[in-house]
């Protein structure tokens, strides 16, 4: 994502952030995806989102309502995809660019990152999962000097939310009432200028966070009680811009690499036998040059989100996006 991310900052500051799949990719890597969805739209392995210029970045599956929830980097709204039909679920005037989202099933709420790539605002909002009613809206920009781009969020067993900042080596935490603080800060985790660092995040119930670091192609294991003792997960394959992650169970992790829009974009499935000190490759699902952003799980099956960011970057228009079964 290095080159595309730099292009975002330099040339598309008025637009926003982040993904898609195919079995047959043309030279452009994107046109064939639209063709594929048109010919296979009845295939349950490909769920189309027919909403012009939505550019979704985050996705979650809501098992109670049997629906996918998706963010929008251009609208800020939270949409729902149910029975193959898209509709708006949350329209909050404070949501300008919704990025990562996370369902807190224990508390029946949805956590939403609201952030702009120019670093001018970063916030975490929480909503009732059933009604979409807002529970809190917490500004995170004031917790640090300089620009901030909050990217993804997870929650622990106590209802504490953890938020990554891609422009700084910082993870914030926000309690159940919406009170924010800095959980951990390390300059070594900050990205170089024009790049993104900390990105996807998930919580392991054994007491630590798993976090992707996009620029350095790493997955980090961060103990909640001693975050300074974080370590790199030893992974046996190359990653290409790890973006969204999803802990399917304590010993199985899904990692989406976007490859900055390149041909090496992939969804990796890793397993562990030592609590994420190291990982074993279980599966790889290539998405090619489609800029996938993140992944969720429905009934034990992973679904990856395709957001078509290269089209947004080029100033083009896109009528359809896809949620694709990644197996």
PDB file of N, CA and C in Angstrom, residues 174-219:
ATOM      1  N   UNK A 174     -10.607   3.056  24.827  1.00  0.00           N
ATOM      2  CA  UNK A 174     -11.823   3.799  25.142  1.00  0.00           C
ATOM      3  C   UNK A 174     -12.698   2.890  25.992  1.00  0.00           C
ATOM      4  N   UNK A 175     -13.074   3.369  27.184  1.00  0.00           N
ATOM      5  CA  UNK A 175     -13.866   2.505  28.059  1.00  0.00           C
ATOM      6  C   UNK A 175     -15.318   2.453  27.601  1.00  0.00           C
ATOM      7  N   UNK A 176     -16.128   1.694  28.312  1.00  0.00           N
ATOM      8  CA  UNK A 176     -17.495   1.429  27.884  1.00  0.00           C
ATOM      9  C   UNK A 176     -18.359   2.690  27.861  1.00  0.00           C
ATOM     10  N   UNK A 177     -17.949   3.705  28.618  1.00  0.00           N
ATOM     11  CA  UNK A 177     -18.690   4.963  28.652  1.00  0.00           C
ATOM     12  C   UNK A 177     -18.174   5.964  27.632  1.00  0.00           C
ATOM     13  N   UNK A 178     -17.102   5.614  26.936  1.00  0.00           N
ATOM     14  CA  UNK A 178     -16.578   6.503  25.913  1.00  0.00           C
ATOM     15  C   UNK A 178     -15.414   7.366  26.354  1.00  0.00           C
ATOM     16  N   UNK A 179     -14.817   7.083  27.509  1.00  0.00           N
ATOM     17  CA  UNK A 179     -13.678   7.869  27.991  1.00  0.00           C
ATOM     18  C   UNK A 179     -12.385   7.363  27.358  1.00  0.00           C
ATOM     19  N   UNK A 180     -11.618   8.243  26.667  1.00  0.00           N
ATOM     20  CA  UNK A 180     -10.439   7.793  25.932  1.00  0.00           C
ATOM     21  C   UNK A 180      -9.129   8.027  26.674  1.00  0.00           C
ATOM     22  N   UNK A 181      -8.123   7.257  26.308  1.00  0.00           N
ATOM     23  CA  UNK A 181      -6.765   7.450  26.809  1.00  0.00           C
ATOM     24  C   UNK A 181      -5.805   6.740  25.862  1.00  0.00           C
ATOM     25  N   UNK A 182      -4.509   6.987  26.029  1.00  0.00           N
ATOM     26  CA  UNK A 182      -3.501   6.276  25.248  1.00  0.00           C
ATOM     27  C   UNK A 182      -3.190   4.962  25.951  1.00  0.00           C
ATOM     28  N   UNK A 183      -3.393   3.858  25.254  1.00  0.00           N
ATOM     29  CA  UNK A 183      -3.082   2.545  25.808  1.00  0.00           C
ATOM     30  C   UNK A 183      -1.587   2.265  25.718  1.00  0.00           C
ATOM     31  N   UNK A 184      -1.024   2.517  24.523  1.00  0.00           N
ATOM     32  CA  UNK A 184       0.403   2.260  24.339  1.00  0.00           C
ATOM     33  C   UNK A 184       0.933   3.118  23.198  1.00  0.00           C
ATOM     34  N   UNK A 185       2.146   3.649  23.408  1.00  0.00           N
ATOM     35  CA  UNK A 185       2.798   4.458  22.378  1.00  0.00           C
ATOM     36  C   UNK A 185       4.260   4.053  22.263  1.00  0.00           C
ATOM     37  N   UNK A 186       4.721   3.879  21.031  1.00  0.00           N
ATOM     38  CA  UNK A 186       6.102   3.498  20.777  1.00  0.00           C
ATOM     39  C   UNK A 186       6.517   4.083  19.431  1.00  0.00           C
ATOM     40  N   UNK A 187       7.493   4.967  19.448  1.00  0.00           N
ATOM     41  CA  UNK A 187       7.954   5.604  18.211  1.00  0.00           C
ATOM     42  C   UNK A 187       8.460   4.582  17.197  1.00  0.00           C
ATOM     43  N   UNK A 188       8.916   3.442  17.683  1.00  0.00           N
ATOM     44  CA  UNK A 188       9.405   2.404  16.774  1.00  0.00           C
ATOM     45  C   UNK A 188       8.286   1.834  15.895  1.00  0.00           C
ATOM     46  N   UNK A 189       7.055   2.034  16.316  1.00  0.00           N
ATOM     47  CA  UNK A 189       5.915   1.532  15.554  1.00  0.00           C
ATOM     48  C   UNK A 189       5.326   2.585  14.627  1.00  0.00           C
ATOM     49  N   UNK A 190       5.832   3.815  14.706  1.00  0.00           N
ATOM     50  CA  UNK A 190       5.352   4.878  13.824  1.00  0.00           C
ATOM     51  C   UNK A 190       5.861   4.637  12.399  1.00  0.00           C
ATOM     52  N   UNK A 191       5.068   4.953  11.389  1.00  0.00           N
ATOM     53  CA  UNK A 191       5.507   4.736  10.004  1.00  0.00           C
ATOM     54  C   UNK A 191       6.435   5.851   9.540  1.00  0.00           C
ATOM     55  N   UNK A 192       7.142   5.597   8.456  1.00  0.00           N
ATOM     56  CA  UNK A 192       7.917   6.655   7.820  1.00  0.00           C
ATOM     57  C   UNK A 192       6.953   7.621   7.129  1.00  0.00           C
ATOM     58  N   UNK A 193       7.395   8.833   6.818  1.00  0.00           N
ATOM     59  CA  UNK A 193       6.501   9.832   6.198  1.00  0.00           C
ATOM     60  C   UNK A 193       5.846   9.306   4.921  1.00  0.00           C
ATOM     61  N   UNK A 194       4.556   9.548   4.811  1.00  0.00           N
ATOM     62  CA  UNK A 194       3.829   9.123   3.626  1.00  0.00           C
ATOM     63  C   UNK A 194       3.357   7.695   3.641  1.00  0.00           C
ATOM     64  N   UNK A 195       3.582   6.990   4.739  1.00  0.00           N
ATOM     65  CA  UNK A 195       3.173   5.586   4.826  1.00  0.00           C
ATOM     66  C   UNK A 195       2.211   5.363   5.987  1.00  0.00           C
ATOM     67  N   UNK A 196       1.703   4.148   6.091  1.00  0.00           N
ATOM     68  CA  UNK A 196       0.793   3.750   7.157  1.00  0.00           C
ATOM     69  C   UNK A 196       1.428   2.655   7.981  1.00  0.00           C
ATOM     70  N   UNK A 197       1.230   2.694   9.290  1.00  0.00           N
ATOM     71  CA  UNK A 197       1.805   1.704  10.183  1.00  0.00           C
ATOM     72  C   UNK A 197       0.759   0.774  10.760  1.00  0.00           C
ATOM     73  N   UNK A 198       0.425   0.994  12.029  1.00  0.00           N
ATOM     74  CA  UNK A 198      -0.556   0.147  12.709  1.00  0.00           C
ATOM     75  C   UNK A 198      -1.885   0.188  11.954  1.00  0.00           C
ATOM     76  N   UNK A 199      -2.506  -0.973  11.790  1.00  0.00           N
ATOM     77  CA  UNK A 199      -3.680  -1.033  10.935  1.00  0.00           C
ATOM     78  C   UNK A 199      -4.762  -1.902  11.560  1.00  0.00           C
ATOM     79  N   UNK A 200      -4.898  -3.164  11.109  1.00  0.00           N
ATOM     80  CA  UNK A 200      -5.932  -4.037  11.640  1.00  0.00           C
ATOM     81  C   UNK A 200      -5.629  -4.490  13.058  1.00  0.00           C
ATOM     82  N   UNK A 201      -6.687  -4.767  13.835  1.00  0.00           N
ATOM     83  CA  UNK A 201      -6.501  -5.168  15.227  1.00  0.00           C
ATOM     84  C   UNK A 201      -7.610  -6.130  15.646  1.00  0.00           C
ATOM     85  N   UNK A 202      -7.242  -7.113  16.480  1.00  0.00           N
ATOM     86  CA  UNK A 202      -8.237  -7.997  17.084  1.00  0.00           C
ATOM     87  C   UNK A 202      -7.741  -8.433  18.457  1.00  0.00           C
ATOM     88  N   UNK A 203      -8.675  -8.907  19.262  1.00  0.00           N
ATOM     89  CA  UNK A 203      -8.406  -9.271  20.659  1.00  0.00           C
ATOM     90  C   UNK A 203      -8.410 -10.778  20.828  1.00  0.00           C
ATOM     91  N   UNK A 204      -7.336 -11.304  21.431  1.00  0.00           N
ATOM     92  CA  UNK A 204      -7.263 -12.711  21.790  1.00  0.00           C
ATOM     93  C   UNK A 204      -7.677 -12.832  23.262  1.00  0.00           C
ATOM     94  N   UNK A 205      -8.684 -13.648  23.572  1.00  0.00           N
ATOM     95  CA  UNK A 205      -9.181 -13.739  24.954  1.00  0.00           C
ATOM     96  C   UNK A 205      -8.154 -14.243  25.958  1.00  0.00           C
ATOM     97  N   UNK A 206      -6.996 -14.686  25.491  1.00  0.00           N
ATOM     98  CA  UNK A 206      -5.948 -15.105  26.412  1.00  0.00           C
ATOM     99  C   UNK A 206      -5.136 -13.926  26.932  1.00  0.00           C
ATOM    100  N   UNK A 207      -5.512 -12.703  26.514  1.00  0.00           N
ATOM    101  CA  UNK A 207      -4.939 -11.524  27.146  1.00  0.00           C
ATOM    102  C   UNK A 207      -4.001 -10.682  26.309  1.00  0.00           C
ATOM    103  N   UNK A 208      -4.140 -10.719  24.998  1.00  0.00           N
ATOM    104  CA  UNK A 208      -3.298  -9.842  24.195  1.00  0.00           C
ATOM    105  C   UNK A 208      -4.011  -9.421  22.915  1.00  0.00           C
ATOM    106  N   UNK A 209      -3.425  -8.421  22.275  1.00  0.00           N
ATOM    107  CA  UNK A 209      -3.931  -7.897  21.017  1.00  0.00           C
ATOM    108  C   UNK A 209      -3.065  -8.414  19.870  1.00  0.00           C
ATOM    109  N   UNK A 210      -3.672  -8.670  18.746  1.00  0.00           N
ATOM    110  CA  UNK A 210      -2.958  -8.950  17.512  1.00  0.00           C
ATOM    111  C   UNK A 210      -3.181  -7.761  16.586  1.00  0.00           C
ATOM    112  N   UNK A 211      -2.091  -7.218  16.043  1.00  0.00           N
ATOM    113  CA  UNK A 211      -2.161  -5.970  15.276  1.00  0.00           C
ATOM    114  C   UNK A 211      -1.315  -6.102  14.022  1.00  0.00           C
ATOM    115  N   UNK A 212      -1.864  -5.697  12.889  1.00  0.00           N
ATOM    116  CA  UNK A 212      -1.069  -5.678  11.658  1.00  0.00           C
ATOM    117  C   UNK A 212      -0.325  -4.346  11.550  1.00  0.00           C
ATOM    118  N   UNK A 213       0.881  -4.411  11.002  1.00  0.00           N
ATOM    119  CA  UNK A 213       1.669  -3.204  10.732  1.00  0.00           C
ATOM    120  C   UNK A 213       1.933  -3.202   9.235  1.00  0.00           C
ATOM    121  N   UNK A 214       1.264  -2.300   8.525  1.00  0.00           N
ATOM    122  CA  UNK A 214       1.240  -2.355   7.077  1.00  0.00           C
ATOM    123  C   UNK A 214       2.603  -2.098   6.451  1.00  0.00           C
ATOM    124  N   UNK A 215       3.286  -1.051   6.877  1.00  0.00           N
ATOM    125  CA  UNK A 215       4.541  -0.691   6.223  1.00  0.00           C
ATOM    126  C   UNK A 215       5.614  -1.764   6.359  1.00  0.00           C
ATOM    127  N   UNK A 216       5.677  -2.404   7.503  1.00  0.00           N
ATOM    128  CA  UNK A 216       6.737  -3.381   7.761  1.00  0.00           C
ATOM    129  C   UNK A 216       6.301  -4.823   7.553  1.00  0.00           C
ATOM    130  N   UNK A 217       5.061  -5.029   7.097  1.00  0.00           N
ATOM    131  CA  UNK A 217       4.556  -6.374   6.799  1.00  0.00           C
ATOM    132  C   UNK A 217       4.681  -7.312   7.999  1.00  0.00           C
ATOM    133  N   UNK A 218       4.235  -6.825   9.149  1.00  0.00           N
ATOM    134  CA  UNK A 218       4.320  -7.621  10.372  1.00  0.00           C
ATOM    135  C   UNK A 218       2.952  -7.796  11.022  1.00  0.00           C
ATOM    136  N   UNK A 219       2.817  -8.864  11.799  1.00  0.00           N
ATOM    137  CA  UNK A 219       1.727  -9.027  12.749  1.00  0.00           C
ATOM    138  C   UNK A 219       2.360  -8.995  14.137  1.00  0.00           C
TER     139      UNK A 219
END
